[in-house]
XYZ file of C-alpha atoms in Angstrom:
717
model
C 0.045 0.144 -0.093
C 1.092 3.586 -0.541
C 0.221 7.155 0.861
C 1.241 10.655 -0.154
C 2.987 12.250 2.530
C 1.453 15.480 1.427
C -1.951 14.637 2.621
C -1.726 13.520 6.139
C -4.479 14.405 8.640
C -3.809 16.757 11.575
C -2.521 15.483 14.746
C -5.882 15.293 16.412
C -7.232 13.421 13.462
C -10.114 15.586 13.200
C -12.370 16.102 10.042
C -12.487 19.509 8.836
C -15.695 20.899 7.673
C -16.493 20.689 3.907
C -16.941 23.885 2.297
C -18.654 24.323 -1.053
C -17.203 26.946 -3.424
C -20.109 27.581 -6.263
C -18.333 28.572 -9.372
C -20.711 27.695 -12.227
C -18.210 29.260 -14.807
C -15.535 26.828 -13.835
C -15.043 24.289 -16.709
C -12.578 21.672 -17.356
C -11.835 18.259 -19.020
C -12.237 15.012 -17.572
C -9.458 12.681 -17.033
C -10.869 9.091 -16.160
C -8.292 6.942 -14.237
C -8.907 3.172 -13.096
C -10.240 4.337 -9.607
C -10.393 7.902 -9.792
C -11.582 11.030 -11.993
C -9.837 14.345 -12.099
C -11.073 17.648 -13.796
C -8.373 19.558 -15.505
C -9.187 23.182 -15.616
C -7.353 26.631 -15.914
C -7.197 26.923 -12.262
C -5.612 23.412 -11.670
C -6.730 19.775 -11.405
C -9.478 18.629 -8.989
C -10.269 14.984 -7.954
C -13.866 14.499 -8.866
C -16.225 13.489 -5.751
C -17.977 10.109 -6.290
C -21.183 10.992 -6.945
C -20.534 12.361 -10.435
C -18.396 9.760 -11.760
C -21.312 8.118 -13.249
C -22.339 10.652 -15.967
C -18.903 11.366 -17.043
C -16.586 10.043 -19.861
C -13.070 10.484 -20.270
C -12.402 13.931 -22.294
C -15.894 15.240 -21.657
C -15.982 19.055 -21.210
C -17.754 19.789 -17.628
C -19.080 22.455 -15.578
C -18.084 22.013 -11.837
C -18.100 23.756 -8.429
C -15.337 23.441 -5.931
C -15.550 21.698 -2.440
C -12.946 21.673 0.302
C -12.803 18.550 1.960
C -11.664 17.353 5.603
C -7.933 17.004 4.366
C -7.968 20.504 3.146
C -7.593 19.209 -0.679
C -10.240 20.536 -2.988
C -12.511 18.558 -5.306
C -14.824 19.034 -8.011
C -18.304 18.453 -8.047
C -19.938 17.819 -11.581
C -22.533 20.432 -12.206
C -23.366 19.224 -15.859
C -21.702 18.247 -19.021
C -20.990 20.796 -21.373
C -19.573 18.840 -24.424
C -19.293 15.279 -24.991
C -16.054 13.718 -26.096
C -17.113 10.369 -27.255
C -19.708 9.672 -29.620
C -19.375 5.653 -29.632
C -18.312 3.034 -27.118
C -16.520 -0.173 -27.800
C -17.572 -3.203 -25.700
C -18.740 -6.786 -25.408
C -22.546 -7.465 -26.474
C -24.631 -9.574 -23.913
C -28.183 -9.898 -23.544
C -30.211 -9.430 -20.218
C -33.894 -10.458 -21.274
C -35.210 -8.519 -24.025
C -32.489 -5.973 -23.633
C -29.081 -5.711 -25.272
C -26.266 -4.796 -23.013
C -22.958 -3.368 -23.912
C -20.175 -4.094 -21.324
C -17.415 -1.071 -22.042
C -13.975 -2.599 -22.690
C -12.928 0.739 -20.985
C -12.461 -0.398 -17.472
C -12.787 3.203 -16.326
C -16.451 3.365 -17.376
C -18.456 2.155 -14.417
C -21.763 1.751 -15.948
C -23.028 -0.434 -18.820
C -25.040 0.692 -21.834
C -28.412 -0.695 -22.969
C -30.153 -1.425 -26.072
C -34.065 -0.956 -26.417
C -36.038 -4.167 -27.160
C -37.183 -2.702 -30.275
C -33.524 -2.276 -31.472
C -32.804 -4.737 -34.387
C -28.968 -3.661 -35.220
C -27.500 -6.770 -33.481
C -29.588 -9.233 -35.672
C -29.081 -6.904 -38.587
C -25.227 -7.088 -38.171
C -25.159 -10.616 -36.858
C -23.850 -9.866 -33.670
C -23.930 -12.638 -30.996
C -23.326 -12.741 -27.109
C -19.425 -12.355 -26.422
C -18.851 -10.340 -29.863
C -16.894 -7.164 -29.502
C -18.916 -4.287 -31.309
C -18.715 -0.563 -31.724
C -22.031 0.843 -30.391
C -23.123 4.457 -31.152
C -24.359 6.395 -28.113
C -27.902 7.434 -28.100
C -28.219 8.964 -24.519
C -25.425 9.334 -22.073
C -25.632 8.055 -18.419
C -26.761 9.960 -15.683
C -26.619 9.568 -11.782
C -30.061 7.594 -12.138
C -30.253 6.228 -15.293
C -27.914 4.002 -17.810
C -27.016 5.355 -21.274
C -28.665 3.568 -24.387
C -26.684 2.667 -27.510
C -27.397 1.277 -30.897
C -24.780 -1.054 -32.717
C -22.705 0.485 -35.665
C -20.238 -2.328 -36.263
C -19.175 -5.984 -35.235
C -15.429 -6.073 -34.760
C -15.211 -9.825 -33.963
C -14.591 -12.341 -31.316
C -12.899 -10.976 -28.248
C -9.524 -12.399 -29.886
C -9.787 -9.938 -32.918
C -6.119 -8.596 -33.290
C -7.278 -5.091 -33.790
C -9.772 -4.889 -30.964
C -7.742 -2.870 -28.705
C -7.299 -0.274 -31.928
C -10.841 -0.397 -32.474
C -11.455 0.456 -28.716
C -9.051 3.558 -29.042
C -10.900 4.780 -32.357
C -14.072 4.490 -30.625
C -12.750 6.442 -27.488
C -11.506 9.439 -29.596
C -14.445 9.192 -32.101
C -12.331 8.160 -35.087
C -13.579 6.456 -38.187
C -11.934 4.491 -40.975
C -14.471 6.151 -43.510
C -14.216 9.506 -45.234
C -17.480 11.317 -46.337
C -18.898 10.496 -49.815
C -19.463 14.273 -50.926
C -15.311 14.810 -50.106
C -14.582 11.880 -51.979
C -16.398 12.658 -54.957
C -15.188 16.256 -54.990
C -11.752 14.776 -54.718
C -12.229 12.518 -57.485
C -13.012 15.533 -59.985
C -9.651 17.281 -59.385
C -6.978 17.262 -61.701
C -3.448 18.500 -62.447
C -3.126 21.002 -65.003
C 0.363 22.438 -65.152
C -0.205 24.647 -67.963
C -3.193 26.446 -66.654
C -1.440 26.664 -63.103
C 1.736 28.354 -64.693
C -0.692 30.951 -66.209
C -0.770 32.312 -62.629
C 1.765 34.892 -62.572
C 2.809 34.053 -58.845
C 3.759 30.717 -59.870
C 7.171 29.659 -61.142
C 8.486 26.788 -63.365
C 11.335 24.872 -61.301
C 11.210 21.823 -63.278
C 14.874 22.181 -64.407
C 16.019 22.142 -60.847
C 17.404 18.898 -59.156
C 15.050 18.357 -56.097
C 14.777 14.929 -54.068
C 12.659 13.499 -51.290
C 13.839 11.756 -48.341
C 11.126 10.146 -46.101
C 10.881 6.620 -44.156
C 11.409 3.591 -46.232
C 7.557 2.604 -45.855
C 6.382 6.184 -46.353
C 3.266 6.285 -48.834
C 2.912 10.322 -49.303
C 5.979 12.507 -49.948
C 4.716 16.056 -49.050
C 8.145 17.940 -48.625
C 11.309 18.020 -50.898
C 14.603 19.839 -50.809
C 17.225 21.357 -53.344
C 20.499 22.605 -52.583
C 23.091 24.346 -54.163
C 26.696 25.739 -53.527
C 26.842 29.470 -53.940
C 30.132 31.446 -55.675
C 30.694 33.157 -52.217
C 30.838 29.738 -50.378
C 27.332 29.673 -49.008
C 24.280 27.880 -49.826
C 20.968 28.089 -51.556
C 18.511 25.968 -50.113
C 15.014 25.342 -51.597
C 12.343 23.580 -49.491
C 9.321 22.519 -51.499
C 6.053 21.674 -50.047
C 2.854 20.139 -51.804
C 0.483 23.016 -52.724
C -2.681 21.761 -51.139
C -4.205 25.158 -51.214
C -4.431 24.863 -54.996
C -6.746 22.115 -54.835
C -8.906 22.437 -51.478
C -11.049 25.605 -51.733
C -12.175 27.289 -48.580
C -15.493 25.687 -47.374
C -15.647 23.037 -49.938
C -16.562 19.465 -48.750
C -12.954 18.508 -48.656
C -11.919 21.585 -46.711
C -14.666 21.172 -44.126
C -14.021 17.543 -43.421
C -10.099 18.249 -43.261
C -11.060 21.345 -40.746
C -13.256 18.893 -38.726
C -10.154 16.558 -38.600
C -7.471 19.044 -38.476
C -4.691 16.344 -38.622
C -3.974 12.852 -39.811
C -3.915 10.474 -37.253
C -1.184 7.643 -37.367
C -2.180 4.579 -35.379
C -0.064 1.348 -34.999
C -1.893 -0.259 -37.711
C -3.413 2.214 -39.890
C -3.226 5.931 -40.867
C -6.623 8.253 -40.639
C -5.844 10.768 -43.196
C -6.888 14.312 -43.059
C -7.188 14.473 -46.665
C -8.671 11.865 -49.204
C -6.037 9.647 -50.659
C -6.563 11.207 -53.999
C -5.012 14.215 -52.677
C -2.569 12.877 -50.240
C -1.200 9.727 -51.832
C -1.550 11.216 -55.621
C -2.191 14.883 -56.503
C -0.250 16.278 -53.603
C 2.452 13.678 -53.420
C 5.744 14.691 -54.518
C 6.465 11.274 -56.381
C 9.499 11.092 -58.473
C 9.447 12.009 -62.307
C 6.135 13.428 -62.126
C 5.089 17.262 -62.397
C 3.496 18.435 -59.188
C 2.449 21.968 -57.797
C 4.309 23.171 -54.796
C 4.839 25.955 -52.541
C 8.593 26.855 -52.300
C 10.679 28.821 -50.096
C 14.172 29.587 -51.516
C 16.751 30.511 -48.851
C 20.073 31.985 -49.265
C 22.566 31.365 -46.515
C 26.198 32.324 -46.055
C 29.100 29.618 -45.380
C 28.399 29.806 -41.629
C 24.566 28.923 -42.314
C 23.090 32.438 -41.386
C 20.188 33.360 -43.502
C 20.819 36.357 -45.986
C 17.382 36.167 -48.197
C 14.608 34.227 -48.374
C 11.748 34.151 -50.991
C 8.397 32.287 -50.666
C 6.465 31.588 -53.703
C 4.221 28.913 -55.650
C 5.941 26.394 -58.034
C 5.990 23.602 -60.346
C 8.476 20.981 -59.435
C 9.515 17.587 -60.498
C 11.314 15.385 -57.981
C 14.182 13.213 -59.625
C 15.000 10.815 -56.715
C 12.905 9.300 -53.940
C 15.306 8.482 -51.073
C 14.643 6.825 -47.778
C 16.550 7.877 -44.540
C 18.685 4.682 -44.079
C 19.772 5.079 -47.721
C 20.660 8.486 -47.416
C 22.602 7.805 -44.092
C 24.348 4.908 -45.690
C 25.691 7.198 -48.595
C 26.767 9.945 -45.848
C 28.831 6.849 -44.098
C 30.036 5.628 -47.390
C 31.269 9.365 -47.874
C 33.064 9.581 -44.547
C 30.819 12.411 -43.649
C 29.312 10.308 -40.550
C 29.819 7.314 -38.802
C 27.633 4.231 -38.009
C 27.146 3.549 -34.034
C 28.684 0.307 -32.829
C 26.235 -2.677 -33.019
C 25.681 -4.289 -29.646
C 23.568 -6.984 -28.452
C 22.988 -10.765 -29.388
C 24.793 -12.080 -32.114
C 21.672 -12.739 -34.426
C 20.437 -9.044 -33.618
C 23.947 -7.575 -34.602
C 23.895 -9.832 -37.878
C 20.214 -8.478 -38.752
C 21.221 -4.897 -38.416
C 24.461 -5.385 -40.439
C 22.129 -7.033 -43.506
C 19.744 -4.215 -42.999
C 22.686 -1.597 -43.340
C 23.921 -3.314 -46.523
C 20.345 -3.431 -47.908
C 20.202 0.474 -47.161
C 23.445 0.952 -49.258
C 22.042 -0.737 -51.901
C 18.990 1.487 -52.065
C 21.319 4.530 -51.696
C 23.213 3.411 -54.538
C 20.509 2.918 -56.776
C 19.543 6.464 -56.210
C 22.991 7.641 -56.772
C 23.003 6.015 -60.136
C 19.753 7.902 -61.013
C 21.084 11.221 -59.953
C 24.031 10.978 -62.509
C 21.630 11.081 -65.238
C 21.021 14.905 -64.113
C 24.751 15.302 -63.654
C 24.412 15.303 -59.932
C 26.843 13.388 -57.333
C 24.399 12.455 -54.974
C 26.756 11.882 -52.308
C 28.098 15.416 -52.680
C 24.337 16.782 -52.286
C 24.030 14.989 -49.058
C 27.431 15.990 -47.373
C 26.476 19.587 -48.318
C 23.056 19.207 -47.137
C 24.545 17.623 -43.719
C 27.083 20.332 -43.371
C 24.457 23.066 -43.812
C 22.548 21.006 -41.131
C 25.178 20.987 -38.577
C 25.619 24.641 -39.044
C 22.002 25.479 -38.367
C 22.005 23.437 -35.403
C 24.891 25.180 -34.042
C 23.265 28.487 -34.738
C 19.985 27.188 -33.009
C 22.161 26.007 -30.050
C 23.855 29.416 -29.624
C 20.670 31.279 -29.387
C 19.446 28.790 -26.765
C 17.471 26.168 -28.723
C 16.958 22.880 -26.694
C 17.314 19.525 -28.806
C 15.742 16.803 -26.658
C 17.197 13.281 -27.619
C 13.961 11.078 -27.978
C 13.546 7.549 -29.643
C 10.142 6.701 -31.006
C 9.024 3.081 -29.950
C 6.885 1.124 -31.990
C 5.861 -2.031 -32.957
C 6.382 -3.685 -36.530
C 3.434 -5.752 -37.337
C 3.174 -8.351 -40.162
C 0.317 -8.567 -42.541
C -2.457 -9.845 -39.972
C -1.548 -6.736 -37.409
C 0.704 -9.123 -35.205
C 3.551 -7.475 -33.565
C 6.527 -9.415 -34.487
C 9.475 -6.816 -33.492
C 9.838 -3.714 -30.998
C 11.973 -0.996 -32.616
C 13.030 2.489 -31.742
C 13.256 4.988 -34.616
C 15.923 7.511 -33.536
C 17.384 10.719 -35.027
C 20.015 10.281 -37.606
C 22.190 12.399 -39.644
C 19.505 11.840 -42.504
C 16.501 12.765 -40.865
C 18.442 15.709 -38.955
C 19.442 17.442 -42.355
C 15.546 17.264 -43.392
C 14.480 18.227 -40.127
C 16.776 21.269 -40.044
C 15.570 22.349 -43.647
C 11.942 22.130 -42.570
C 12.390 24.146 -39.189
C 14.415 26.977 -41.523
C 11.626 27.182 -43.867
C 8.991 27.279 -40.871
C 10.996 30.165 -39.192
C 11.273 32.278 -42.569
C 7.576 31.928 -43.477
C 6.559 32.915 -39.799
C 8.705 35.777 -39.836
C 7.455 36.925 -43.377
C 4.162 36.733 -42.055
C 4.815 38.386 -38.455
C 6.843 41.161 -40.187
C 3.625 42.035 -41.878
C 1.381 41.648 -38.915
C -0.548 38.819 -40.702
C -2.764 36.559 -38.403
C -2.313 32.743 -39.211
C -1.879 29.533 -37.252
C 1.411 30.370 -35.599
C 3.145 27.397 -33.558
C 3.635 28.932 -30.093
C 5.732 27.231 -27.398
C 5.582 29.006 -24.151
C 8.046 29.222 -21.307
C 7.835 26.548 -18.955
C 6.495 26.923 -15.404
C 8.956 27.472 -12.630
C 7.398 24.789 -10.425
C 7.793 22.153 -13.332
C 11.227 23.018 -13.895
C 12.175 23.049 -10.073
C 10.931 19.364 -9.887
C 13.069 18.266 -12.854
C 16.028 20.299 -11.646
C 15.846 18.520 -8.389
C 15.532 15.028 -9.783
C 18.314 15.440 -11.932
C 20.389 17.064 -9.248
C 19.733 13.749 -7.123
C 20.811 11.586 -10.008
C 24.110 13.117 -10.194
C 23.658 14.257 -13.786
C 23.810 17.713 -12.791
C 25.630 19.740 -9.829
C 23.642 22.314 -7.790
C 24.631 25.265 -9.515
C 23.217 23.852 -12.847
C 20.172 22.655 -11.269
C 19.672 26.360 -10.182
C 20.079 27.250 -13.704
C 17.142 24.749 -14.903
C 15.080 25.996 -12.233
C 15.508 29.621 -13.582
C 14.557 28.302 -17.310
C 18.002 28.851 -18.693
C 18.112 26.823 -22.046
C 21.772 26.489 -21.910
C 21.382 24.461 -18.630
C 18.660 22.294 -19.945
C 21.148 21.615 -23.338
C 23.898 20.734 -20.922
C 21.697 18.293 -18.818
C 20.791 16.639 -22.241
C 24.129 16.518 -23.812
C 25.705 15.245 -20.308
C 23.187 12.220 -20.259
C 23.673 11.508 -24.079
C 24.771 8.022 -24.678
C 24.405 6.657 -21.143
C 21.509 4.666 -19.637
C 20.039 7.784 -17.935
C 19.529 9.602 -21.468
C 15.943 8.369 -21.762
C 15.266 9.114 -18.384
C 16.646 12.939 -18.449
C 14.914 13.661 -21.747
C 11.759 12.396 -20.047
C 11.862 14.399 -17.078
C 12.678 17.779 -19.039
C 10.094 17.141 -21.671
C 7.532 16.673 -18.788
C 8.664 20.035 -17.554
C 7.834 21.661 -20.797
C 4.493 23.293 -21.666
C 2.714 21.668 -24.792
C 3.106 23.786 -27.921
C -0.156 25.392 -29.416
C -1.615 27.072 -32.431
C -2.398 30.875 -31.946
C -3.639 33.306 -34.280
C -0.541 35.818 -33.282
C 3.053 34.898 -33.215
C 4.306 34.760 -29.447
C 7.706 32.747 -30.427
C 9.043 29.169 -29.466
C 10.608 28.685 -26.379
C 12.333 25.085 -27.153
C 13.447 26.378 -30.586
C 14.366 29.673 -29.231
C 12.657 30.920 -32.524
C 11.319 34.460 -32.355
C 8.868 33.604 -35.207
C 7.451 29.941 -35.688
C 4.578 28.265 -37.509
C 3.948 25.012 -39.443
C 4.212 25.498 -43.175
C 5.775 22.068 -44.406
C 3.128 19.376 -43.849
C -0.477 20.828 -45.304
C -1.099 17.010 -46.332
C -1.535 16.013 -42.753
C -1.787 19.406 -40.604
C -4.630 21.806 -41.217
C -2.567 24.576 -39.654
C -0.201 24.364 -42.412
C -2.877 24.778 -44.888
C -4.209 28.040 -43.276
C -0.543 29.192 -43.362
C -0.506 28.280 -47.200
C -3.709 30.254 -47.748
C -2.750 33.467 -45.987
C 0.794 33.320 -47.389
C -0.600 33.037 -51.206
C -3.092 35.712 -50.603
C -0.449 38.158 -49.461
C 1.734 37.509 -51.989
C -1.044 38.369 -54.558
C -1.576 41.373 -52.720
C 1.783 42.538 -52.786
C 2.923 41.528 -56.512
C -0.387 41.579 -58.364
C -2.217 44.239 -56.393
C -5.569 44.493 -54.222
C -8.012 43.617 -57.338
C -6.284 40.358 -57.741
C -6.153 39.440 -54.499
C -9.607 40.433 -53.936
C -10.721 37.815 -56.786
C -8.404 35.030 -54.861
C -10.243 35.831 -51.514
C -13.339 33.586 -51.559
C -11.360 30.458 -52.582
C -8.548 30.843 -50.187
C -10.172 32.406 -46.895
C -13.729 32.788 -47.646
C -16.089 35.756 -46.875
C -18.271 36.832 -43.996
C -19.154 35.538 -40.886
C -17.531 31.833 -41.456
C -14.387 33.303 -43.293
C -10.971 32.303 -41.926
C -10.296 35.626 -40.222
C -13.487 35.580 -38.396
C -13.051 31.984 -37.140
C -9.356 31.744 -36.853
C -9.065 31.883 -32.992
C -11.648 28.614 -33.061
C -9.573 26.987 -35.514
C -6.419 27.490 -33.553
C -7.938 25.913 -30.468
C -9.436 23.203 -32.285
C -6.179 22.390 -34.020
C -4.202 22.283 -30.674
C -7.054 20.001 -28.933
C -6.970 17.724 -32.103
C -3.212 17.241 -31.955
C -3.377 16.268 -28.502
C -5.858 13.657 -29.124
C -4.232 12.283 -31.945
C -1.060 12.064 -30.186
C -2.519 10.345 -27.268
C -4.338 7.931 -29.840
C -1.326 7.002 -31.696
C 0.654 6.328 -28.443
C -2.316 4.529 -26.908
C -2.449 1.885 -29.786
C 1.317 1.436 -29.865
C 0.968 0.515 -26.193
C -1.890 -1.859 -27.262
C 0.442 -3.430 -29.869
C 3.575 -3.890 -27.528
C 1.341 -5.504 -24.794
C 0.506 -8.046 -27.653
C 3.975 -8.655 -28.362
C 4.754 -9.304 -24.623
C 1.480 -11.369 -24.139
C 3.477 -14.213 -25.361
C 6.515 -13.443 -22.908
C 4.785 -13.572 -19.528
C 7.281 -15.040 -17.156
C 10.394 -13.533 -18.939
C 12.947 -11.638 -16.967
C 14.437 -8.541 -18.301
C 16.967 -5.791 -17.185
C 15.672 -2.165 -16.817
C 15.802 0.977 -15.160
C 13.409 2.951 -12.895
C 12.296 5.575 -15.500
C 9.538 7.015 -13.045
C 8.173 7.103 -9.647
C 4.677 7.820 -8.534
C 1.959 6.891 -6.023
C 0.964 4.076 -8.014
C 4.376 2.338 -8.105
C 7.535 2.200 -10.133
C 7.584 2.474 -13.896
C 10.661 0.436 -15.491
C 12.085 1.102 -18.998
C 13.650 -2.063 -20.409
C 17.231 -1.929 -21.892
C 16.390 -4.393 -24.785
C 13.233 -2.535 -26.187
C 13.062 0.836 -24.195
C 9.383 -0.244 -23.406
C 8.042 0.798 -20.154
C 5.809 -1.272 -17.637
C 4.358 -0.763 -14.200
C 5.603 -2.575 -10.874
C 2.646 -1.701 -9.011
C 3.131 -0.517 -5.244
C 0.678 -3.454 -4.121
C 3.422 -5.840 -5.791
C 6.001 -4.623 -3.355
C 4.637 -6.171 -0.431
C 2.364 -5.295 2.535
C 4.520 -2.492 3.788
C 3.452 0.999 3.555
C 5.585 3.400 1.289
C 5.849 7.308 1.480
C 5.652 8.859 -1.746
C 7.802 11.982 -2.119
C 6.307 13.876 -5.002
C 9.172 16.485 -5.090
C 12.017 13.889 -5.125
C 10.031 11.210 -6.772
C 10.825 8.347 -4.511
C 8.994 5.626 -2.677
C 10.398 4.801 0.903
C 9.371 1.788 3.022
C 8.020 2.945 6.305
C 9.257 0.055 8.361
C 12.498 -1.406 6.387
C 13.589 2.097 4.589
C 13.548 0.322 1.386
C 13.779 3.072 -1.000
C 13.282 3.376 -4.908
C 14.190 6.252 -6.771
C 14.837 7.187 -10.626
C 17.707 5.768 -12.239
C 17.833 2.489 -10.166
C 18.821 -0.653 -12.158
C 16.441 -3.648 -11.617
C 15.499 -7.111 -12.819
C 12.108 -7.619 -13.697
C 9.535 -10.193 -14.908
C 6.523 -9.781 -16.937
C 3.734 -10.650 -14.652
C 0.492 -9.371 -16.632
C -0.682 -7.538 -19.703
C -3.955 -6.244 -20.602
C -3.891 -6.185 -24.483
C -7.353 -3.912 -24.742
C -5.613 -1.284 -22.671
C -2.070 -1.720 -23.742
C -0.905 -1.997 -19.969
C 2.312 -3.914 -19.087
C 2.583 -5.323 -15.491
C 5.994 -6.129 -14.085
C 7.120 -7.976 -10.925
C 10.421 -6.943 -9.339
C 13.094 -10.024 -8.934
C 16.055 -8.087 -8.114
C 16.278 -4.468 -6.655
C 18.900 -2.484 -5.378
C 20.201 -3.002 -1.991
C 19.508 -0.280 0.574
C 21.782 2.692 0.357
C 22.444 1.950 -3.327
């Protein structure tokens, strides 16, 4: 058992009076946990009092009043639901007399849903008791009544491999389908280069050598680069982005659906695109040897990588080479520009990695042969791009940018959606050279718009809160990663000290932990109509310009940029003609609803990230379902009142050692130091400790891994 030492009763153990603070205007978002619920508001997070839990679901926007309880803690009383987050529920179908019953797979939901006797959806869909289903919510639960549903789709038996993913999709209101009206509108679109070039804003760049570099399994290619050395020893970088705004008119069927989705969602086993595939995988995909409409930013830089001039404009391009990151990295290694990391691990794993590198080199050499047809040495091109990326990275570091070193953990699936391997997609020189080019283009476009005081969807990252930084600084100092002087610097928000901590941990077992601690202390970046700068990038101006296929804010930026270019270069009359298609007119025009769009995009991005992470956890749990009882080495990566989170060395996957599994002893949780200490024995668990665990239980629907400690540090370690 555990207890938080910040919530002890007074010495006389008296209950304080309960005082109610009626604040009907206070609203927040519900966060459900297994045995509790919280409401996250602008004034703080409040635990929900028991009687209101039945009528709320995760993500709901609720109106609350606040009560002060016997321990001085302030709790939320649900006064009403303002906005529902879920429109459907995933569960198991059962019967109870004449009624159908849906038992939610989400164990945080404490009430079943019922189907009315006259509902024939189960018979129509061929659903039998025990089947997993998606049910559309007709009425929501109240404190007195259960909710009602009707069945939308049968998923299958409880052993369906995508059951957990379907549960996540239903939880966030996602669907595999796309509206027929938008699909029909997309099918009517076509590429007409000759007509597009009649626009005096658009330039023909088809004689320029342009390439794309993406993941090896990428299906759409929305960004490309070109690079030339200047006679002064500098660089001319071209960043070319698919011109989605040419095809998607304001308030059209595609635009309205994209505005509703605001982002593509990348789940473990599928992609839910923001745009129809006719656009994302065809007309707006910068495929090699095909003419495509683009939005280009030409950026001139000196030999040290400082920007001297930039020029945004619509264009027509023709990509010449389609590279993947691993193939580009292999050519950089072959050219002596970078070195591969030393392979470690089991012999079969090392052999597989070496074979993968050889295959990547073969792909790179094939691309190099293609580039020779255009009198371009592809290795020289990549080396120059890598040099420029290094110079840009140094410039960002000097101004206070913080580069967190994170690895994306994901499950590789077979054709049936079964996980076969856990991999970590880490940053390489090849990914960095593209990343730096995109960051620079985003900065240039944001500066161009901000200098003209133009509203758009700017990407804003506010300074971290002092309280969050203090907690991270204390933990890092206790780990011995930084000294007290540097901890004080981090607590004061010094970007230099943050970067020192990241660099000090690089290449060590503590690297994931340090990056996680610091990332948790950061504010979440948001979209706002006005530029307010970006803390982590130390960028005075920043926006998203480079991914309009998958992010609606980028499409907004393209539209306002194109309209302003028309106004400046062609005059107000021409800009007026373009206005309805680009930003609309009247009460529903872009300028009138831009604040709402920014908020919706910020919220949808948060949900998409959460859904993506949740489905990866589900597939990872499925991977370990066949490995129950196996033992692994790992590091304590987080400590909470629930127990210890352990990150495994082999896969970087995290699981929970629950506080109950540590025995019957009471443990004190120190929220500042992030430690658990046994009240009787003094057993102490803290961040960074090395342990051996056994996989004890998995929940493949929720994506939970439970571990049991096999070997723990000796007291005092």
